[in-house]
Amino acid sequence: MKSNNRLVYLLQEIGIVVIGVLIAVSINNYKEKRGNEAYLEKTLLAIENEINSNKTTLDSVLNRHIEIYDFFERDSMDKKQSLGEILYSLGGFQVATVKNISLRFFVANKAELLDFELIAYLLEIEQTTDILSAKIDRLADFAYEHVNDSGAETRTRFTYLLMDIIDSESNLLKAYADFMEENEAYLERKGK
């Protein structure tokens, strides 16, 4: 009988310890989940703010590039002006400073917290930014090599390269809009 009481007592103690551990694990999981949700919300807000800043800059530069493109399509008949003189008279060529710091930080640290769709949008933004940067480098290299050229072929090639950049800038703005829309829907789903 004494060993039977010891067994019951031992099982009670084990049960209390197991219940205590389960409660501690549940509390820890709850705290971790709340911390992850807060981190995710702050990070998505930082990415949104970065995108809004990028959109403002990119909109301005895109409009400027369209003006330059329109000039080359319509008014660049003066064959005496070199590419450099034309760009100088138009106020130069601008490049948007596009930041993806929040995105890179988030993907490097806790990307597993996000839905696949949002990660796909963020990666599309990153890839489009890289493509845009490469196209700008290509245009800059071309412009520096042909800054003193005034031939029609130089103007045509510059116009093609510029149109390629305008296309990428438009694609990046669309990717921003798509992300913002999906992010808003994601946050609404998470809030429910």
Coordinates of N, CA, C and O in Angstrom, one line a residue:
M1 N 0.8 -1.2 0.0 CA 0.0 0.0 0.0 C 0.9 1.3 0.0 O 0.5 2.2 -0.6
K2 N 2.0 1.1 0.7 CA 2.9 2.3 0.8 C 3.5 2.6 -0.6 O 3.6 3.7 -0.9
S3 N 3.8 1.6 -1.3 CA 4.4 1.8 -2.7 C 3.3 2.3 -3.6 O 3.6 3.1 -4.5
N4 N 2.1 1.9 -3.4 CA 1.0 2.4 -4.2 C 0.8 3.9 -4.0 O 0.5 4.7 -4.9
N5 N 0.9 4.3 -2.7 CA 0.8 5.8 -2.4 C 1.9 6.6 -3.0 O 1.7 7.7 -3.4
R6 N 3.1 6.0 -2.9 CA 4.3 6.6 -3.5 C 4.1 6.8 -5.0 O 4.5 7.8 -5.5
L7 N 3.5 5.8 -5.7 CA 3.3 5.9 -7.1 C 2.3 7.0 -7.4 O 2.5 7.8 -8.4
V8 N 1.2 7.0 -6.7 CA 0.2 8.1 -6.9 C 0.9 9.5 -6.6 O 0.6 10.4 -7.4
Y9 N 1.6 9.6 -5.6 CA 2.3 10.8 -5.2 C 3.2 11.2 -6.4 O 3.3 12.4 -6.8
L10 N 4.0 10.3 -6.8 CA 5.0 10.5 -7.9 C 4.3 11.0 -9.2 O 4.7 11.9 -9.9
L11 N 3.2 10.3 -9.5 CA 2.4 10.7 -10.7 C 1.8 12.1 -10.6 O 1.7 12.8 -11.5
Q12 N 1.4 12.4 -9.4 CA 0.8 13.8 -9.1 C 1.9 14.8 -9.3 O 1.7 15.8 -10.0
E13 N 3.1 14.5 -8.8 CA 4.2 15.5 -9.0 C 4.6 15.6 -10.4 O 4.8 16.7 -10.9
I14 N 4.7 14.5 -11.1 CA 5.0 14.6 -12.5 C 3.9 15.3 -13.3 O 4.2 16.1 -14.2
G15 N 2.7 15.1 -13.0 CA 1.6 15.8 -13.6 C 1.6 17.3 -13.4 O 1.4 18.1 -14.3
I16 N 2.0 17.7 -12.2 CA 2.1 19.1 -11.8 C 3.2 19.8 -12.6 O 3.1 20.8 -13.2
V17 N 4.4 19.0 -12.7 CA 5.5 19.6 -13.4 C 5.2 19.7 -14.9 O 5.5 20.7 -15.6
V18 N 4.5 18.6 -15.5 CA 4.2 18.7 -16.9 C 3.2 19.8 -17.2 O 3.4 20.5 -18.2
I19 N 2.2 20.0 -16.4 CA 1.3 21.1 -16.5 C 2.0 22.4 -16.4 O 1.7 23.3 -17.3
G20 N 2.9 22.5 -15.5 CA 3.7 23.8 -15.4 C 4.5 24.1 -16.6 O 4.6 25.2 -17.1
V21 N 5.1 23.0 -17.1 CA 5.9 23.2 -18.3 C 5.1 23.6 -19.5 O 5.4 24.5 -20.3
L22 N 3.9 22.9 -19.7 CA 3.0 23.2 -20.8 C 2.5 24.7 -20.7 O 2.4 25.4 -21.7
I23 N 2.2 25.1 -19.5 CA 1.7 26.5 -19.3 C 2.9 27.5 -19.6 O 2.7 28.5 -20.3
A24 N 4.1 27.2 -19.2 CA 5.2 28.0 -19.5 C 5.5 28.1 -21.0 O 5.7 29.1 -21.6
V25 N 5.4 26.9 -21.7 CA 5.6 26.9 -23.1 C 4.5 27.7 -23.9 O 4.8 28.4 -24.8
S26 N 3.3 27.5 -23.4 CA 2.1 28.3 -24.0 C 2.3 29.8 -23.8 O 2.1 30.5 -24.8
I27 N 2.7 30.2 -22.7 CA 3.0 31.6 -22.4 C 4.1 32.1 -23.3 O 4.0 33.2 -23.9
N28 N 5.2 31.3 -23.4 CA 6.3 31.7 -24.2 C 5.9 31.8 -25.7 O 6.3 32.8 -26.4
N29 N 5.1 30.8 -26.2 CA 4.6 30.9 -27.6 C 3.8 32.1 -27.8 O 3.9 32.7 -28.9
Y30 N 2.9 32.4 -26.9 CA 2.0 33.6 -27.0 C 2.9 34.8 -27.1 O 2.6 35.7 -27.9
K31 N 3.8 35.0 -26.2 CA 4.7 36.2 -26.2 C 5.5 36.2 -27.5 O 5.6 37.3 -28.1
E32 N 6.0 35.1 -27.9 CA 6.8 35.1 -29.2 C 5.9 35.5 -30.4 O 6.3 36.3 -31.2
K33 N 4.7 35.0 -30.4 CA 3.7 35.3 -31.5 C 3.4 36.8 -31.5 O 3.4 37.4 -32.5
R34 N 3.2 37.3 -30.3 CA 2.9 38.8 -30.2 C 4.1 39.6 -30.6 O 3.9 40.6 -31.3
G35 N 5.3 39.2 -30.2 CA 6.5 39.9 -30.6 C 6.7 39.8 -32.1 O 7.1 40.8 -32.7
N36 N 6.5 38.6 -32.7 CA 6.6 38.5 -34.2 C 5.6 39.4 -34.9 O 5.9 40.0 -35.9
E37 N 4.4 39.4 -34.4 CA 3.3 40.2 -35.0 C 3.7 41.7 -35.0 O 3.5 42.4 -35.9
A38 N 4.2 42.1 -33.8 CA 4.6 43.6 -33.7 C 5.8 43.9 -34.6 O 5.8 44.9 -35.2
Y39 N 6.8 42.9 -34.6 CA 7.9 43.1 -35.5 C 7.5 43.2 -37.0 O 7.9 44.0 -37.7
L40 N 6.6 42.3 -37.4 CA 6.1 42.2 -38.7 C 5.4 43.5 -39.1 O 5.6 44.1 -40.2
E41 N 4.6 44.0 -38.2 CA 3.8 45.2 -38.5 C 4.8 46.4 -38.6 O 4.6 47.2 -39.5
K42 N 5.7 46.5 -37.7 CA 6.7 47.6 -37.8 C 7.5 47.5 -39.0 O 7.8 48.6 -39.7
T43 N 7.9 46.3 -39.4 CA 8.8 46.2 -40.6 C 8.0 46.5 -41.9 O 8.5 47.2 -42.7
L44 N 6.7 46.0 -41.9 CA 5.9 46.3 -43.1 C 5.6 47.8 -43.2 O 5.6 48.4 -44.3
L45 N 5.5 48.5 -42.0 CA 5.3 49.9 -42.0 C 6.5 50.6 -42.5 O 6.5 51.6 -43.3
A46 N 7.7 50.2 -42.1 CA 9.0 50.8 -42.5 C 9.1 50.6 -44.1 O 9.6 51.5 -44.8
I47 N 8.8 49.4 -44.5 CA 8.9 49.1 -46.0 C 7.9 50.0 -46.7 O 8.3 50.6 -47.8
E48 N 6.7 50.2 -46.2 CA 5.7 51.1 -46.8 C 6.2 52.5 -46.9 O 6.1 53.2 -47.9
N49 N 6.8 53.0 -45.8 CA 7.4 54.4 -45.8 C 8.5 54.5 -46.8 O 8.6 55.5 -47.5
E50 N 9.3 53.5 -46.8 CA 10.4 53.5 -47.8 C 9.9 53.6 -49.2 O 10.4 54.3 -50.1
I51 N 8.9 52.7 -49.5 CA 8.3 52.7 -50.8 C 7.6 54.0 -51.2 O 7.8 54.5 -52.3
N52 N 6.9 54.6 -50.2 CA 6.3 55.9 -50.5 C 7.4 57.0 -50.8 O 7.2 57.8 -51.7
S53 N 8.5 57.0 -50.1 CA 9.6 57.9 -50.4 C 10.2 57.6 -51.8 O 10.4 58.6 -52.5
N54 N 10.4 56.3 -52.1 CA 10.9 56.0 -53.4 C 9.9 56.4 -54.5 O 10.4 56.8 -55.6
K55 N 8.6 56.2 -54.3 CA 7.6 56.5 -55.3 C 7.7 58.0 -55.6 O 7.6 58.4 -56.8
T56 N 7.8 58.8 -54.6 CA 7.8 60.3 -54.8 C 9.0 60.7 -55.7 O 8.9 61.4 -56.6
T57 N 10.2 60.2 -55.3 CA 11.4 60.4 -56.1 C 11.3 59.9 -57.5 O 11.6 60.6 -58.5
L58 N 10.8 58.7 -57.6 CA 10.7 58.0 -58.9 C 9.7 58.7 -59.8 O 10.0 58.8 -61.0
D59 N 8.6 59.1 -59.3 CA 7.6 59.8 -60.1 C 8.2 61.1 -60.7 O 8.0 61.4 -61.9
S60 N 8.9 61.8 -59.9 CA 9.6 63.1 -60.3 C 10.6 62.8 -61.4 O 10.6 63.4 -62.5
V61 N 11.4 61.8 -61.2 CA 12.5 61.4 -62.2 C 11.8 60.9 -63.5 O 12.3 61.2 -64.6
L62 N 10.8 60.1 -63.3 CA 10.1 59.5 -64.5 C 9.6 60.6 -65.4 O 9.7 60.6 -66.6
N63 N 8.9 61.6 -64.7 CA 8.3 62.7 -65.5 C 9.5 63.4 -66.2 O 9.3 63.9 -67.4
R64 N 10.6 63.6 -65.6 CA 11.7 64.3 -66.2 C 12.3 63.5 -67.4 O 12.6 64.1 -68.4
H65 N 12.3 62.2 -67.2 CA 12.8 61.3 -68.3 C 11.8 61.4 -69.5 O 12.3 61.4 -70.7
I66 N 10.6 61.4 -69.2 CA 9.6 61.5 -70.3 C 9.7 62.8 -71.0 O 9.6 62.9 -72.3
E67 N 10.0 63.9 -70.3 CA 10.2 65.2 -71.0 C 11.5 65.1 -71.9 O 11.4 65.6 -73.0
I68 N 12.5 64.5 -71.4 CA 13.7 64.4 -72.2 C 13.5 63.5 -73.5 O 13.8 63.9 -74.6
Y69 N 12.8 62.4 -73.2 CA 12.4 61.5 -74.3 C 11.6 62.3 -75.4 O 11.8 62.2 -76.6
D70 N 10.6 63.0 -74.9 CA 9.7 63.8 -75.8 C 10.5 64.8 -76.6 O 10.3 65.0 -77.8
F71 N 11.5 65.4 -76.0 CA 12.3 66.4 -76.7 C 13.1 65.7 -77.8 O 13.1 66.2 -78.9
F72 N 13.7 64.5 -77.5 CA 14.4 63.8 -78.5 C 13.5 63.3 -79.7 O 13.9 63.3 -80.8
E73 N 12.3 63.0 -79.3 CA 11.4 62.5 -80.4 C 10.9 63.7 -81.2 O 10.6 63.5 -82.4
R74 N 10.8 64.8 -80.7 CA 10.1 65.9 -81.3 C 11.1 67.0 -81.8 O 10.9 67.6 -82.9
D75 N 12.0 67.4 -80.9 CA 12.7 68.7 -81.1 C 14.2 68.5 -81.4 O 14.9 69.5 -81.4
S76 N 14.8 67.4 -81.5 CA 16.2 67.3 -81.7 C 16.7 67.3 -83.1 O 17.5 66.5 -83.5
M77 N 16.1 68.2 -83.9 CA 16.5 68.3 -85.3 C 17.8 69.1 -85.5 O 18.3 69.0 -86.6
D78 N 18.2 69.9 -84.5 CA 19.4 70.7 -84.7 C 20.6 69.7 -84.7 O 21.0 69.3 -83.6
K79 N 21.1 69.4 -85.8 CA 22.2 68.5 -85.9 C 23.5 69.0 -85.4 O 24.5 68.2 -85.2
K80 N 23.6 70.3 -85.1 CA 24.8 70.8 -84.7 C 25.1 70.6 -83.2 O 26.2 70.6 -82.8
Q81 N 24.0 70.4 -82.4 CA 24.2 70.2 -81.0 C 24.6 68.7 -80.7 O 24.1 67.8 -81.2
S82 N 25.6 68.6 -79.8 CA 26.0 67.3 -79.4 C 25.1 66.7 -78.3 O 24.3 67.5 -77.8
L83 N 25.2 65.5 -78.0 CA 24.4 64.9 -77.0 C 24.6 65.6 -75.7 O 23.6 65.9 -75.0
G84 N 25.8 65.9 -75.4 CA 26.1 66.6 -74.1 C 25.4 68.0 -74.1 O 24.9 68.4 -73.0
E85 N 25.5 68.7 -75.2 CA 24.9 70.0 -75.2 C 23.4 70.0 -75.1 O 22.8 70.8 -74.4
I86 N 22.8 69.0 -75.7 CA 21.3 68.8 -75.6 C 20.9 68.5 -74.2 O 20.0 69.1 -73.6
L87 N 21.6 67.6 -73.5 CA 21.3 67.2 -72.2 C 21.5 68.4 -71.2 O 20.8 68.7 -70.3
Y88 N 22.6 69.2 -71.5 CA 22.9 70.4 -70.7 C 21.7 71.4 -70.8 O 21.3 72.0 -69.8
S89 N 21.3 71.6 -72.0 CA 20.2 72.6 -72.3 C 18.9 72.1 -71.6 O 18.0 72.9 -71.3
L90 N 18.7 70.8 -71.5 CA 17.5 70.3 -70.8 C 17.6 70.2 -69.3 O 16.7 69.8 -68.7
G91 N 18.8 70.6 -68.8 CA 18.9 70.6 -67.3 C 19.6 69.3 -66.8 O 19.6 69.0 -65.6
G92 N 20.1 68.5 -67.7 CA 20.8 67.3 -67.3 C 19.9 66.1 -67.2 O 18.7 66.2 -67.4
F93 N 20.5 65.0 -66.8 CA 19.8 63.7 -66.6 C 19.8 63.4 -65.2 O 20.8 63.4 -64.5
Q94 N 18.6 63.0 -64.7 CA 18.5 62.6 -63.3 C 18.4 61.1 -63.1 O 17.9 60.4 -64.0
V95 N 18.8 60.7 -61.9 CA 18.6 59.3 -61.5 C 18.0 59.3 -60.1 O 18.3 60.0 -59.2
A96 N 16.9 58.4 -60.0 CA 16.2 58.3 -58.8 C 17.1 57.4 -57.8 O 17.6 56.4 -58.2
T97 N 17.1 57.9 -56.6 CA 17.8 57.1 -55.5 C 16.7 56.2 -54.9 O 15.8 56.6 -54.2
V98 N 16.8 54.9 -55.2 CA 15.8 53.9 -54.7 C 16.4 53.1 -53.6 O 17.5 52.5 -53.8
K99 N 15.8 53.2 -52.5 CA 16.3 52.4 -51.3 C 15.5 51.2 -51.1 O 14.3 51.2 -51.2
N100 N 16.2 50.1 -50.8 CA 15.5 48.8 -50.4 C 16.1 48.3 -49.1 O 16.2 47.1 -48.9
I101 N 16.5 49.2 -48.2 CA 17.1 48.8 -47.0 C 16.2 48.0 -46.1 O 16.6 46.9 -45.6
S102 N 15.0 48.4 -45.9 CA 14.1 47.7 -45.0 C 13.8 46.3 -45.6 O 13.7 45.4 -44.8
L103 N 13.6 46.3 -46.9 CA 13.4 45.0 -47.5 C 14.5 44.0 -47.3 O 14.3 42.9 -46.9
R104 N 15.7 44.5 -47.5 CA 16.9 43.6 -47.4 C 17.0 43.1 -45.9 O 17.3 42.0 -45.7
F105 N 16.8 44.1 -45.0 CA 17.0 43.7 -43.6 C 15.9 42.7 -43.2 O 16.2 41.7 -42.5
F106 N 14.7 42.9 -43.7 CA 13.6 42.0 -43.3 C 13.8 40.6 -43.9 O 13.7 39.6 -43.2
V107 N 14.2 40.5 -45.1 CA 14.4 39.2 -45.8 C 15.5 38.5 -45.1 O 15.5 37.3 -45.0
A108 N 16.6 39.2 -44.7 CA 17.7 38.6 -44.1 C 17.4 38.1 -42.7 O 18.1 37.2 -42.2
N109 N 16.4 38.6 -42.0 CA 16.2 38.3 -40.6 C 15.0 37.4 -40.4 O 15.1 36.3 -39.8
K110 N 13.8 37.8 -40.8 CA 12.6 37.1 -40.4 C 11.6 36.9 -41.6 O 10.4 37.1 -41.4
A111 N 12.1 36.6 -42.7 CA 11.2 36.4 -43.9 C 10.2 35.3 -43.7 O 9.1 35.4 -44.4
E112 N 10.4 34.4 -42.9 CA 9.5 33.3 -42.7 C 8.2 33.7 -42.0 O 7.2 33.0 -42.1
L113 N 8.1 35.0 -41.5 CA 6.9 35.5 -40.9 C 5.9 35.9 -42.0 O 4.7 36.1 -41.7
L114 N 6.4 36.2 -43.2 CA 5.5 36.7 -44.3 C 4.9 35.6 -45.1 O 5.4 34.6 -45.3
D115 N 3.7 36.0 -45.7 CA 3.1 35.1 -46.7 C 4.0 35.1 -48.0 O 4.7 36.1 -48.3
F116 N 3.9 34.0 -48.7 CA 4.7 33.9 -49.9 C 4.3 35.0 -50.9 O 5.2 35.5 -51.6
E117 N 3.1 35.4 -51.0 CA 2.7 36.5 -52.0 C 3.4 37.8 -51.7 O 3.9 38.4 -52.6
L118 N 3.5 38.2 -50.4 CA 4.2 39.4 -50.1 C 5.7 39.3 -50.4 O 6.3 40.2 -50.9
I119 N 6.3 38.1 -50.1 CA 7.7 37.9 -50.4 C 7.9 38.0 -51.9 O 8.9 38.7 -52.3
A120 N 7.0 37.5 -52.6 CA 7.1 37.5 -54.1 C 7.1 39.0 -54.6 O 7.9 39.4 -55.5
Y121 N 6.2 39.8 -54.0 CA 6.1 41.2 -54.4 C 7.4 41.9 -54.0 O 8.0 42.7 -54.8
L122 N 7.9 41.7 -52.8 CA 9.2 42.3 -52.4 C 10.4 41.9 -53.3 O 11.2 42.7 -53.6
L123 N 10.4 40.6 -53.6 CA 11.5 40.2 -54.5 C 11.4 40.8 -55.9 O 12.4 41.1 -56.5
E124 N 10.2 41.0 -56.4 CA 9.9 41.6 -57.7 C 10.4 43.1 -57.6 O 11.1 43.5 -58.6
I125 N 10.2 43.7 -56.5 CA 10.7 45.1 -56.4 C 12.2 45.1 -56.4 O 12.8 46.0 -57.1
E126 N 12.8 44.2 -55.7 CA 14.3 44.1 -55.6 C 14.8 43.9 -57.0 O 15.8 44.5 -57.4
Q127 N 14.3 42.9 -57.7 CA 14.8 42.6 -59.1 C 14.6 43.8 -60.0 O 15.5 44.1 -60.8
T128 N 13.4 44.4 -60.0 CA 13.2 45.5 -60.9 C 14.1 46.7 -60.6 O 14.6 47.3 -61.5
T129 N 14.4 46.9 -59.3 CA 15.4 47.9 -58.9 C 16.7 47.6 -59.5 O 17.4 48.5 -60.0
D130 N 17.2 46.3 -59.4 CA 18.5 46.0 -59.9 C 18.5 46.1 -61.4 O 19.5 46.6 -62.0
I131 N 17.4 45.8 -62.1 CA 17.4 45.9 -63.6 C 17.5 47.4 -64.0 O 18.2 47.8 -64.9
L132 N 16.7 48.2 -63.3 CA 16.7 49.7 -63.5 C 18.1 50.2 -63.3 O 18.6 51.0 -64.1
S133 N 18.8 49.8 -62.3 CA 20.1 50.3 -62.0 C 21.1 49.9 -63.1 O 21.9 50.7 -63.6
A134 N 21.0 48.7 -63.6 CA 21.8 48.2 -64.7 C 21.5 49.0 -66.0 O 22.5 49.4 -66.7
K135 N 20.3 49.3 -66.3 CA 19.9 50.1 -67.4 C 20.4 51.5 -67.3 O 20.9 52.1 -68.3
I136 N 20.4 52.1 -66.1 CA 20.9 53.5 -65.9 C 22.4 53.5 -66.2 O 22.9 54.4 -66.8
D137 N 23.1 52.5 -65.7 CA 24.5 52.4 -65.9 C 24.9 52.3 -67.4 O 25.8 52.9 -67.8
R138 N 24.1 51.5 -68.1 CA 24.3 51.3 -69.5 C 24.1 52.7 -70.2 O 24.9 53.0 -71.1
L139 N 23.0 53.4 -69.9 CA 22.8 54.7 -70.5 C 23.9 55.7 -70.2 O 24.3 56.4 -71.0
A140 N 24.3 55.7 -68.9 CA 25.4 56.6 -68.5 C 26.7 56.3 -69.2 O 27.3 57.3 -69.7
D141 N 27.0 55.1 -69.4 CA 28.2 54.7 -70.1 C 28.1 55.2 -71.6 O 29.0 55.7 -72.1
F142 N 26.9 54.9 -72.2 CA 26.7 55.4 -73.5 C 26.8 56.9 -73.7 O 27.5 57.4 -74.6
A143 N 26.2 57.6 -72.7 CA 26.2 59.1 -72.8 C 27.6 59.6 -72.6 O 28.0 60.5 -73.4
Y144 N 28.4 59.0 -71.7 CA 29.8 59.5 -71.5 C 30.6 59.2 -72.8 O 31.5 60.0 -73.1
E145 N 30.4 58.1 -73.4 CA 31.2 57.7 -74.6 C 30.8 58.6 -75.8 O 31.7 58.8 -76.6
H146 N 29.6 59.1 -75.8 CA 29.1 59.8 -77.0 C 28.7 61.3 -76.6 O 27.9 61.9 -77.3
V147 N 29.3 61.8 -75.6 CA 28.9 63.2 -75.1 C 29.1 64.2 -76.2 O 28.4 65.2 -76.3
N148 N 30.1 64.1 -77.0 CA 30.4 65.1 -78.1 C 29.9 64.7 -79.4 O 30.1 65.5 -80.4
D149 N 29.2 63.6 -79.5 CA 28.6 63.2 -80.8 C 27.3 63.9 -81.1 O 26.5 64.2 -80.2
S150 N 27.1 64.3 -82.3 CA 25.8 65.0 -82.7 C 25.1 64.2 -83.8 O 24.1 64.8 -84.3
G151 N 25.5 63.0 -84.1 CA 24.8 62.3 -85.2 C 23.5 61.7 -84.8 O 23.1 61.5 -83.6
A152 N 22.7 61.4 -85.8 CA 21.3 60.9 -85.6 C 21.3 59.5 -85.0 O 20.5 59.2 -84.1
E153 N 22.3 58.7 -85.3 CA 22.4 57.4 -84.7 C 22.6 57.5 -83.2 O 22.0 56.7 -82.4
T154 N 23.5 58.4 -82.7 CA 23.7 58.6 -81.3 C 22.4 59.0 -80.6 O 22.1 58.5 -79.6
R155 N 21.7 59.9 -81.2 CA 20.4 60.4 -80.6 C 19.4 59.2 -80.6 O 18.7 59.1 -79.6
T156 N 19.4 58.5 -81.6 CA 18.4 57.4 -81.7 C 18.7 56.3 -80.6 O 17.8 55.9 -79.9
R157 N 20.0 56.0 -80.5 CA 20.4 55.0 -79.5 C 20.1 55.5 -78.1 O 19.7 54.8 -77.2
F158 N 20.4 56.8 -77.9 CA 20.2 57.4 -76.6 C 18.7 57.3 -76.2 O 18.3 57.0 -75.1
T159 N 17.9 57.6 -77.2 CA 16.4 57.6 -77.1 C 15.9 56.2 -76.7 O 15.1 56.0 -75.8
Y160 N 16.5 55.2 -77.4 CA 16.1 53.8 -77.1 C 16.5 53.4 -75.7 O 15.7 52.8 -75.0
L161 N 17.7 53.8 -75.3 CA 18.1 53.4 -74.0 C 17.3 54.2 -72.9 O 16.9 53.6 -71.9
L162 N 17.0 55.4 -73.2 CA 16.1 56.2 -72.3 C 14.7 55.6 -72.2 O 14.2 55.5 -71.1
M163 N 14.2 55.2 -73.3 CA 12.9 54.5 -73.3 C 12.9 53.2 -72.5 O 11.9 52.9 -71.7
D164 N 14.0 52.5 -72.5 CA 14.1 51.3 -71.7 C 14.1 51.6 -70.2 O 13.5 50.9 -69.4
I165 N 14.7 52.7 -69.9 CA 14.8 53.2 -68.5 C 13.3 53.6 -68.0 O 12.9 53.2 -67.0
I166 N 12.7 54.3 -68.9 CA 11.3 54.8 -68.6 C 10.4 53.6 -68.4 O 9.6 53.6 -67.4
D167 N 10.6 52.6 -69.2 CA 9.8 51.3 -69.0 C 10.1 50.7 -67.7 O 9.1 50.3 -67.0
S168 N 11.3 50.6 -67.3 CA 11.7 50.0 -66.0 C 11.2 50.8 -64.8 O 10.7 50.3 -63.8
E169 N 11.2 52.1 -65.0 CA 10.7 53.0 -63.9 C 9.2 52.8 -63.7 O 8.7 52.8 -62.6
S170 N 8.5 52.7 -64.9 CA 7.1 52.5 -64.8 C 6.8 51.1 -64.2 O 5.8 51.0 -63.4
N171 N 7.6 50.1 -64.5 CA 7.4 48.8 -64.0 C 7.6 48.8 -62.4 O 6.9 48.1 -61.7
L172 N 8.6 49.5 -62.0 CA 8.9 49.6 -60.6 C 7.8 50.3 -59.9 O 7.3 49.9 -58.8
L173 N 7.2 51.4 -60.4 CA 6.1 52.1 -59.8 C 4.9 51.1 -59.7 O 4.1 51.1 -58.7
K174 N 4.7 50.3 -60.8 CA 3.6 49.3 -60.7 C 3.8 48.3 -59.6 O 2.9 47.9 -58.9
A175 N 5.1 47.8 -59.5 CA 5.4 46.9 -58.5 C 5.2 47.4 -57.1 O 4.7 46.8 -56.2
Y176 N 5.5 48.7 -56.9 CA 5.2 49.4 -55.7 C 3.7 49.4 -55.4 O 3.3 49.1 -54.3
A177 N 2.9 49.8 -56.4 CA 1.5 49.8 -56.2 C 0.9 48.5 -55.9 O 0.1 48.3 -55.0
D178 N 1.4 47.4 -56.6 CA 0.9 46.1 -56.3 C 1.3 45.6 -54.9 O 0.4 45.0 -54.2
F179 N 2.5 46.0 -54.4 CA 2.9 45.6 -53.1 C 2.0 46.3 -52.1 O 1.5 45.7 -51.1
M180 N 1.8 47.6 -52.3 CA 1.0 48.4 -51.3 C -0.4 47.8 -51.2 O -1.0 47.7 -50.1
E181 N -1.0 47.5 -52.3 CA -2.3 46.9 -52.3 C -2.4 45.5 -51.6 O -3.2 45.3 -50.8
E182 N -1.4 44.7 -51.9 CA -1.3 43.4 -51.3 C -1.0 43.5 -49.8 O -1.6 42.8 -49.0
N183 N -0.2 44.5 -49.4 CA 0.2 44.7 -48.0 C -1.0 45.1 -47.2 O -1.2 44.7 -46.1
E184 N -1.8 46.0 -47.8 CA -3.0 46.5 -47.1 C -4.0 45.3 -46.9 O -4.5 45.2 -45.8
A185 N -4.2 44.5 -47.9 CA -5.0 43.3 -47.7 C -4.5 42.4 -46.7 O -5.2 41.8 -45.9
Y186 N -3.1 42.2 -46.7 CA -2.5 41.3 -45.8 C -2.7 41.8 -44.3 O -3.1 41.0 -43.4
L187 N -2.5 43.1 -44.1 CA -2.7 43.6 -42.8 C -4.1 43.5 -42.3 O -4.4 43.3 -41.1
E188 N -5.1 43.7 -43.2 CA -6.5 43.5 -42.9 C -6.8 42.1 -42.5 O -7.5 41.9 -41.5
R189 N -6.2 41.1 -43.2 CA -6.4 39.7 -42.9 C -5.8 39.4 -41.5 O -6.4 38.7 -40.7
K190 N -4.7 39.9 -41.2 CA -4.0 39.7 -40.0 C -4.7 40.3 -38.8 O -4.7 39.8 -37.7
G191 N -5.4 41.5 -39.1 CA -6.1 42.2 -38.0 C -7.4 41.5 -37.6 O -7.9 41.8 -36.5
K192 N -7.9 40.7 -38.4 CA -9.2 40.0 -38.1 C -9.0 38.9 -37.1 O -8.1 38.3 -36.8

